[in-house]
Short mmCIF file of C-alpha atoms in Angstrom, two decimals:
data_model
loop_
_atom_site.label_atom_id
_atom_site.label_comp_id
_atom_site.label_asym_id
_atom_site.label_seq_id
_atom_site.Cartn_x
_atom_site.Cartn_y
_atom_site.Cartn_z
CA MET A 9 346.17 154.19 111.63
CA GLY A 10 344.99 156.86 109.22
CA LYS A 11 346.59 160.28 109.22
CA ARG A 12 344.96 162.39 111.89
CA ILE A 13 343.51 165.74 110.83
CA ALA A 14 344.24 168.41 113.44
CA ALA A 15 340.73 169.86 113.49
CA ASN A 16 338.05 169.81 116.17
CA ILE A 17 334.35 170.42 116.17
CA THR A 18 334.10 173.04 118.90
CA GLY A 19 330.42 173.88 118.55
CA VAL A 20 327.26 172.57 116.92
CA ALA A 21 323.78 174.01 116.41
CA GLY A 22 320.67 173.15 114.46
CA TYR A 23 317.58 174.88 113.16
CA VAL A 24 314.29 173.55 111.83
CA PRO A 25 311.33 175.62 110.63
CA PRO A 26 308.44 175.70 113.11
CA LYS A 27 305.74 174.27 110.84
CA LEU A 28 305.04 170.56 111.41
CA LEU A 29 303.70 168.04 108.90
CA THR A 30 302.56 164.97 110.79
CA ASN A 31 301.70 161.52 109.51
CA ALA A 32 298.07 162.33 110.22
CA ASP A 33 298.39 165.31 107.87
CA LEU A 34 299.83 163.06 105.17
CA GLU A 35 296.95 160.62 105.58
CA ARG A 36 294.70 163.39 104.31
CA MET A 37 296.99 164.12 101.35
CA VAL A 38 297.96 160.71 99.95
CA ASP A 39 297.00 157.06 100.30
CA THR A 40 299.05 156.19 103.37
CA THR A 41 298.68 155.66 107.11
CA ASP A 42 300.55 156.68 110.22
CA GLU A 43 301.06 153.01 111.09
CA TRP A 44 302.61 152.21 107.70
CA ILE A 45 304.94 155.21 107.79
CA GLN A 46 306.18 154.47 111.29
CA GLN A 47 306.67 150.76 110.60
CA ARG A 48 308.37 151.13 107.23
CA VAL A 49 310.25 154.41 107.69
CA GLY A 50 310.21 155.36 111.38
CA VAL A 51 308.91 158.92 110.95
CA ARG A 52 306.15 160.50 113.04
CA GLU A 53 306.51 164.11 111.91
CA ARG A 54 308.72 166.42 109.93
CA HIS A 55 309.34 170.18 109.82
CA ILE A 56 308.38 172.01 106.63
CA ALA A 57 309.50 175.46 105.54
CA GLU A 58 306.84 178.03 104.77
CA LYS A 59 306.65 179.44 101.26
CA GLY A 60 309.44 181.98 100.80
CA THR A 61 311.75 180.28 103.30
CA ALA A 62 314.80 178.93 101.48
CA THR A 63 317.82 176.80 102.23
CA SER A 64 319.93 179.90 102.91
CA HIS A 65 317.48 181.07 105.59
CA LEU A 66 317.74 177.78 107.49
CA ALA A 67 321.52 177.71 107.03
CA THR A 68 321.85 181.29 108.28
CA ALA A 69 319.80 180.52 111.39
CA ALA A 70 321.94 177.48 112.21
CA ALA A 71 325.14 179.45 111.60
CA GLN A 72 324.05 182.30 113.86
CA LEU A 73 323.17 179.85 116.63
CA VAL A 74 326.55 178.13 116.55
CA LEU A 75 328.33 181.50 116.59
CA GLU A 76 326.30 182.50 119.65
CA LYS A 77 326.97 179.22 121.43
CA THR A 78 330.71 179.41 120.87
CA HIS A 79 330.96 183.18 121.47
CA THR A 80 332.51 183.56 118.02
CA LYS A 81 332.41 186.84 116.13
CA PRO A 82 331.34 186.59 112.46
CA GLU A 83 334.52 188.32 111.30
CA GLU A 84 336.57 185.51 112.90
CA ILE A 85 335.24 183.01 110.35
CA ASP A 86 337.66 182.21 107.53
CA LEU A 87 335.66 179.68 105.53
CA ILE A 88 332.00 178.73 104.97
CA ILE A 89 331.00 175.49 103.27
CA VAL A 90 327.31 174.74 102.71
CA ALA A 91 326.34 171.16 101.85
CA THR A 92 323.01 171.19 100.02
CA VAL A 93 321.07 169.75 97.09
CA THR A 94 318.41 172.45 97.32
CA PRO A 95 320.31 175.73 96.90
CA ASP A 96 318.24 178.90 96.73
CA MET A 97 319.34 179.17 93.08
CA PHE A 98 322.11 177.89 90.81
CA PHE A 99 324.16 180.97 91.59
CA PRO A 100 325.27 182.74 93.62
CA ALA A 101 326.26 179.98 96.00
CA THR A 102 324.22 179.60 99.17
CA ALA A 103 327.47 180.13 101.08
CA CYS A 104 327.62 183.67 99.65
CA LEU A 105 324.13 184.41 100.93
CA VAL A 106 324.96 183.05 104.39
CA GLN A 107 328.27 184.94 104.52
CA ASN A 108 326.52 188.21 103.80
CA ARG A 109 323.69 187.66 106.27
CA ILE A 110 325.88 186.73 109.22
CA GLY A 111 328.47 189.42 108.48
CA ALA A 112 331.44 187.08 108.00
CA THR A 113 333.34 189.74 106.11
CA ARG A 114 336.67 187.87 106.05
CA ALA A 115 335.33 184.51 104.89
CA TRP A 116 335.34 182.82 101.53
CA GLY A 117 333.23 179.80 100.76
CA PHE A 118 331.28 177.59 98.41
CA ASP A 119 328.45 175.06 98.14
CA LEU A 120 328.99 171.31 97.96
CA SER A 121 326.57 168.86 96.36
CA GLY A 122 327.02 165.39 97.84
CA ALA A 123 323.38 164.57 98.59
CA CYS A 124 322.96 162.89 101.98
CA SER A 125 326.74 162.44 102.35
CA GLY A 126 327.33 166.11 101.57
CA PHE A 127 327.77 167.28 105.15
CA LEU A 128 330.50 164.71 105.81
CA TYR A 129 332.28 165.66 102.60
CA ALA A 130 332.08 169.33 103.58
CA LEU A 131 333.26 168.52 107.10
CA THR A 132 336.43 166.78 105.92
CA ILE A 133 337.19 169.51 103.39
CA GLY A 134 336.83 172.20 106.04
CA ALA A 135 338.92 170.15 108.43
CA GLN A 136 341.77 169.97 105.91
CA PHE A 137 342.03 173.77 105.78
CA VAL A 138 341.83 174.12 109.57
CA GLY A 139 344.11 171.16 110.22
CA ALA A 140 346.74 172.60 107.90
CA ALA A 141 346.65 175.84 109.95
CA THR A 142 345.86 177.93 106.87
CA HIS A 143 342.46 178.74 108.41
CA LYS A 144 341.62 179.22 112.06
CA LYS A 145 337.83 178.88 112.06
CA ALA A 146 335.51 177.31 109.51
CA LEU A 147 331.73 177.00 109.43
CA VAL A 148 330.42 173.79 107.91
CA ILE A 149 326.68 173.77 107.31
CA GLY A 150 324.26 171.13 106.07
CA SER A 151 320.97 172.65 104.97
CA ASP A 152 318.11 171.51 102.74
CA VAL A 153 314.52 172.45 102.01
CA MET A 154 313.56 169.07 100.63
CA SER A 155 309.88 170.01 100.54
CA SER A 156 310.73 172.20 97.54
CA ILE A 157 311.54 169.16 95.40
CA ILE A 158 309.07 166.60 96.78
CA ASP A 159 305.89 165.51 95.00
CA TYR A 160 303.22 165.37 97.70
CA GLU A 161 301.14 163.13 95.46
CA ASP A 162 303.87 160.46 95.53
CA ARG A 163 303.39 158.47 98.72
CA ASN A 164 306.70 156.64 98.24
CA THR A 165 308.79 159.81 98.65
CA CYS A 166 306.68 162.45 100.40
CA VAL A 167 306.66 160.52 103.70
CA LEU A 168 310.45 160.40 103.83
CA PHE A 169 311.68 163.97 103.86
CA GLY A 170 311.69 167.09 105.99
CA ASP A 171 313.44 170.47 106.07
CA GLY A 172 316.25 171.48 108.40
CA ALA A 173 319.81 172.67 108.88
CA GLY A 174 322.76 172.15 111.17
CA ALA A 175 326.12 173.89 111.51
CA VAL A 176 329.43 173.11 113.18
CA LEU A 177 332.41 175.29 113.99
CA LEU A 178 335.80 173.79 113.17
CA GLU A 179 338.96 174.94 114.93
CA HIS A 180 342.54 173.71 115.11
CA ALA A 181 343.18 170.79 117.46
CA GLU A 182 346.35 170.99 119.50
CA SER A 183 346.03 167.65 121.27
CA ASP A 184 346.74 164.36 119.50
CA SER A 185 343.89 162.81 121.47
CA GLU A 186 341.23 164.99 119.87
CA GLY A 187 339.83 165.85 116.51
CA ILE A 188 339.09 164.04 113.27
CA LEU A 189 341.12 160.85 113.32
CA ASP A 190 340.23 159.49 109.90
CA PHE A 191 337.68 159.55 107.10
CA GLN A 192 336.54 157.29 104.29
CA HIS A 193 334.51 158.57 101.34
CA ASP A 194 333.59 157.01 98.01
CA ILE A 195 331.12 157.26 95.17
CA ASP A 196 329.47 154.70 92.89
CA GLY A 197 327.98 156.48 89.92
CA SER A 198 326.25 153.33 88.70
CA GLY A 199 323.65 154.00 91.41
CA GLY A 200 322.70 157.39 90.02
CA GLU A 201 319.64 155.99 88.27
CA TYR A 202 318.06 154.88 91.54
CA LEU A 203 317.85 158.25 93.32
CA PHE A 204 317.86 161.48 91.34
CA MET A 205 316.00 164.59 90.21
CA PRO A 206 315.98 164.57 86.40
CA GLY A 207 314.82 168.11 85.64
CA GLY A 208 316.27 171.57 86.09
CA GLY A 209 319.87 171.07 84.96
CA SER A 210 321.60 171.41 81.62
CA LEU A 211 320.33 168.02 80.41
CA HIS A 212 316.67 168.82 80.99
CA PRO A 213 316.29 172.61 81.48
CA PRO A 214 312.96 173.81 82.88
CA SER A 215 310.18 173.68 80.31
CA HIS A 216 306.47 172.96 80.09
CA GLU A 217 307.40 169.38 79.26
CA THR A 218 309.64 168.87 82.31
CA LEU A 219 307.00 170.41 84.56
CA ASN A 220 304.22 168.25 83.14
CA GLN A 221 306.33 165.13 83.55
CA LYS A 222 307.16 166.01 87.17
CA MET A 223 310.88 165.97 86.45
CA HIS A 224 311.67 168.57 89.11
CA TYR A 225 310.85 166.18 91.96
CA VAL A 226 312.85 163.45 93.67
CA HIS A 227 312.65 160.06 91.93
CA GLN A 228 313.68 157.01 93.92
CA ASP A 229 313.87 153.22 93.68
CA GLY A 230 313.54 152.54 97.38
CA LYS A 231 314.54 148.87 97.32
CA GLN A 232 317.82 149.49 95.52
CA VAL A 233 318.72 152.43 97.76
CA PHE A 234 317.88 150.45 100.89
CA LYS A 235 320.14 147.51 100.00
CA TYR A 236 323.07 149.73 99.06
CA ALA A 237 322.74 151.96 102.12
CA VAL A 238 322.65 149.09 104.61
CA ARG A 239 325.72 147.45 103.10
CA ARG A 240 327.89 150.52 102.58
CA MET A 241 327.12 152.28 105.86
CA SER A 242 328.12 149.14 107.73
CA GLU A 243 331.24 148.59 105.63
CA ILE A 244 332.48 152.17 105.95
CA ALA A 245 332.00 152.20 109.72
CA CYS A 246 333.84 148.88 110.08
CA GLN A 247 336.71 149.99 107.85
CA LEU A 248 337.24 153.19 109.81
CA LEU A 249 337.32 151.35 113.13
CA GLU A 250 339.48 148.43 112.03
CA ARG A 251 342.18 150.40 110.26
CA ASN A 252 342.55 152.66 113.29
CA GLY A 253 342.79 149.79 115.74
CA TYR A 254 339.33 150.07 117.29
CA SER A 255 336.36 147.75 117.69
CA HIS A 256 332.66 148.42 118.19
CA GLN A 257 333.27 148.21 121.94
CA ASP A 258 335.39 151.36 121.80
CA VAL A 259 332.65 153.43 120.15
CA THR A 260 330.64 155.83 122.29
CA LEU A 261 328.20 156.90 119.61
CA VAL A 262 327.38 156.40 115.94
CA VAL A 263 325.50 159.28 114.33
CA PRO A 264 324.12 157.87 111.07
CA HIS A 265 322.30 159.61 108.26
CA GLN A 266 318.59 159.50 109.04
CA ALA A 267 317.04 158.12 105.83
CA ASN A 268 315.03 155.19 107.15
CA LEU A 269 314.86 153.60 110.58
CA ARG A 270 315.13 150.13 109.08
CA ILE A 271 318.41 151.08 107.39
CA ILE A 272 319.76 152.38 110.70
CA ARG A 273 318.71 149.25 112.62
CA ALA A 274 320.10 146.91 109.97
CA MET A 275 323.43 148.75 110.11
CA GLN A 276 323.31 148.61 113.91
CA ASP A 277 322.80 144.83 113.84
CA ARG A 278 325.72 144.34 111.46
CA LEU A 279 327.99 146.39 113.70
CA GLY A 280 326.77 144.65 116.86
CA LEU A 281 325.94 147.89 118.70
CA GLU A 282 323.39 148.40 121.46
CA ASP A 283 320.73 151.10 121.19
CA SER A 284 322.61 153.45 123.51
CA LYS A 285 325.37 153.76 120.90
CA ILE A 286 323.11 154.79 118.00
CA LEU A 287 321.64 158.28 117.59
CA VAL A 288 318.12 158.16 116.14
CA ASN A 289 315.92 161.21 115.60
CA ILE A 290 314.28 160.35 112.29
CA ASP A 291 310.93 160.13 114.09
CA ARG A 292 311.00 163.90 114.72
CA PHE A 293 312.75 165.26 111.64
CA ALA A 294 312.56 162.65 108.84
CA ASN A 295 315.31 162.84 106.21
CA THR A 296 316.62 166.41 106.05
CA THR A 297 319.46 165.33 103.70
CA GLY A 298 322.37 167.70 104.46
CA GLY A 299 320.94 168.51 107.88
CA THR A 300 320.58 165.03 109.35
CA ILE A 301 324.03 164.47 110.85
CA PRO A 302 324.56 167.94 112.38
CA LEU A 303 321.00 167.80 113.77
CA GLY A 304 321.92 164.40 115.22
CA LEU A 305 325.03 165.85 116.83
CA CYS A 306 322.89 168.62 118.33
CA ASP A 307 320.60 166.04 119.91
CA ALA A 308 323.56 164.03 121.19
CA VAL A 309 324.99 167.10 122.92
CA SER A 310 321.66 168.25 124.37
CA GLN A 311 320.90 164.74 125.65
CA GLY A 312 324.29 164.45 127.35
CA ARG A 313 325.37 161.53 125.18
CA LEU A 314 328.74 163.01 124.24
CA LYS A 315 331.63 164.09 126.44
CA LYS A 316 335.21 165.16 125.78
CA GLY A 317 337.30 162.27 124.48
CA ASP A 318 334.43 160.05 123.28
CA LEU A 319 334.98 158.05 120.10
CA VAL A 320 332.34 159.00 117.51
CA VAL A 321 331.49 157.60 114.08
CA LEU A 322 329.54 159.65 111.52
CA VAL A 323 328.30 157.76 108.47
CA ALA A 324 326.00 158.41 105.51
CA VAL A 325 324.91 157.14 102.11
CA GLY A 326 323.22 159.35 99.54
CA ALA A 327 322.21 159.77 95.93
CA GLY A 328 324.97 159.27 93.44
CA TYR A 329 325.63 156.89 95.11
CA THR A 330 327.76 158.77 97.63
CA THR A 331 329.11 157.28 100.85
CA GLY A 332 330.85 159.10 103.68
CA GLY A 333 332.32 158.22 107.03
CA VAL A 334 334.24 160.15 109.70
CA LEU A 335 335.96 158.86 112.84
CA MET A 336 336.64 161.45 115.54
CA ARG A 337 337.37 162.12 119.19
CA TRP A 338 334.81 164.53 120.58
CA ALA A 339 336.49 167.71 121.76
CA TYR A 340 334.15 169.35 124.28
#
């Protein structure tokens, strides 16, 4: 069995901007159809931030909600980690903006760029600090305004993404029967060419040329990403269960990254899990990148699909390639 991390998720909250972009709306923007999008991707609608609404605004809203739900004062927070690929700006970190807005005067923090696996990476990092008892309460947030880097003339990518954020509160776990039991993360940089945004960094700084060549948008080879995601999400989930002495029958719920419904179903088939054990909300939110898994946990809680002691698997694959998996006992 892997070394248990003495940290619990004691609260979860999500926030999405109110504006909806439906498949019918996209039909009027690009050469696509509602039927094609639902069959190939599984999305009906997605939430889109209004102009002037940034990643930090969504992250702040999610953070404030989880503080309210858990009756936690901002000054009790020791650490803030924001997983995002769409920060408001290169610096300061989005975590600094959130810390200031919520009044977490005692907290330090930083941003983490792990693409769609970023929230799980941030979760395990935060859990290490809390589990070691050097920090009492940590906020881990996944937040992205993907609409800011999507080309709405590219039908292959614009149907996939939405905007949203989710936040969890981490606290020390006293009981051996609760908390994060194990995690498995890896990267495969050879996949970087299949999902990336080429412009805006030190290699290709913003210029008229990068703008004209649409280098500040997401570029994706969907077939390559699909094959890798199906294989690695299944493998990571199986590894976590097997090395901790569990089988698929012991699992209460798998909360996967919501990139494509076909990826989720293919992973589900490989794991041999019934529908009741898979959280799916891609139809309502699309791929919110850092926000997908915490938004999924929010839905699981609100739908009564999680109770204290349940065995939960969180799993994601993202650009890089990055892969993340977390095995945990639900704490509340």
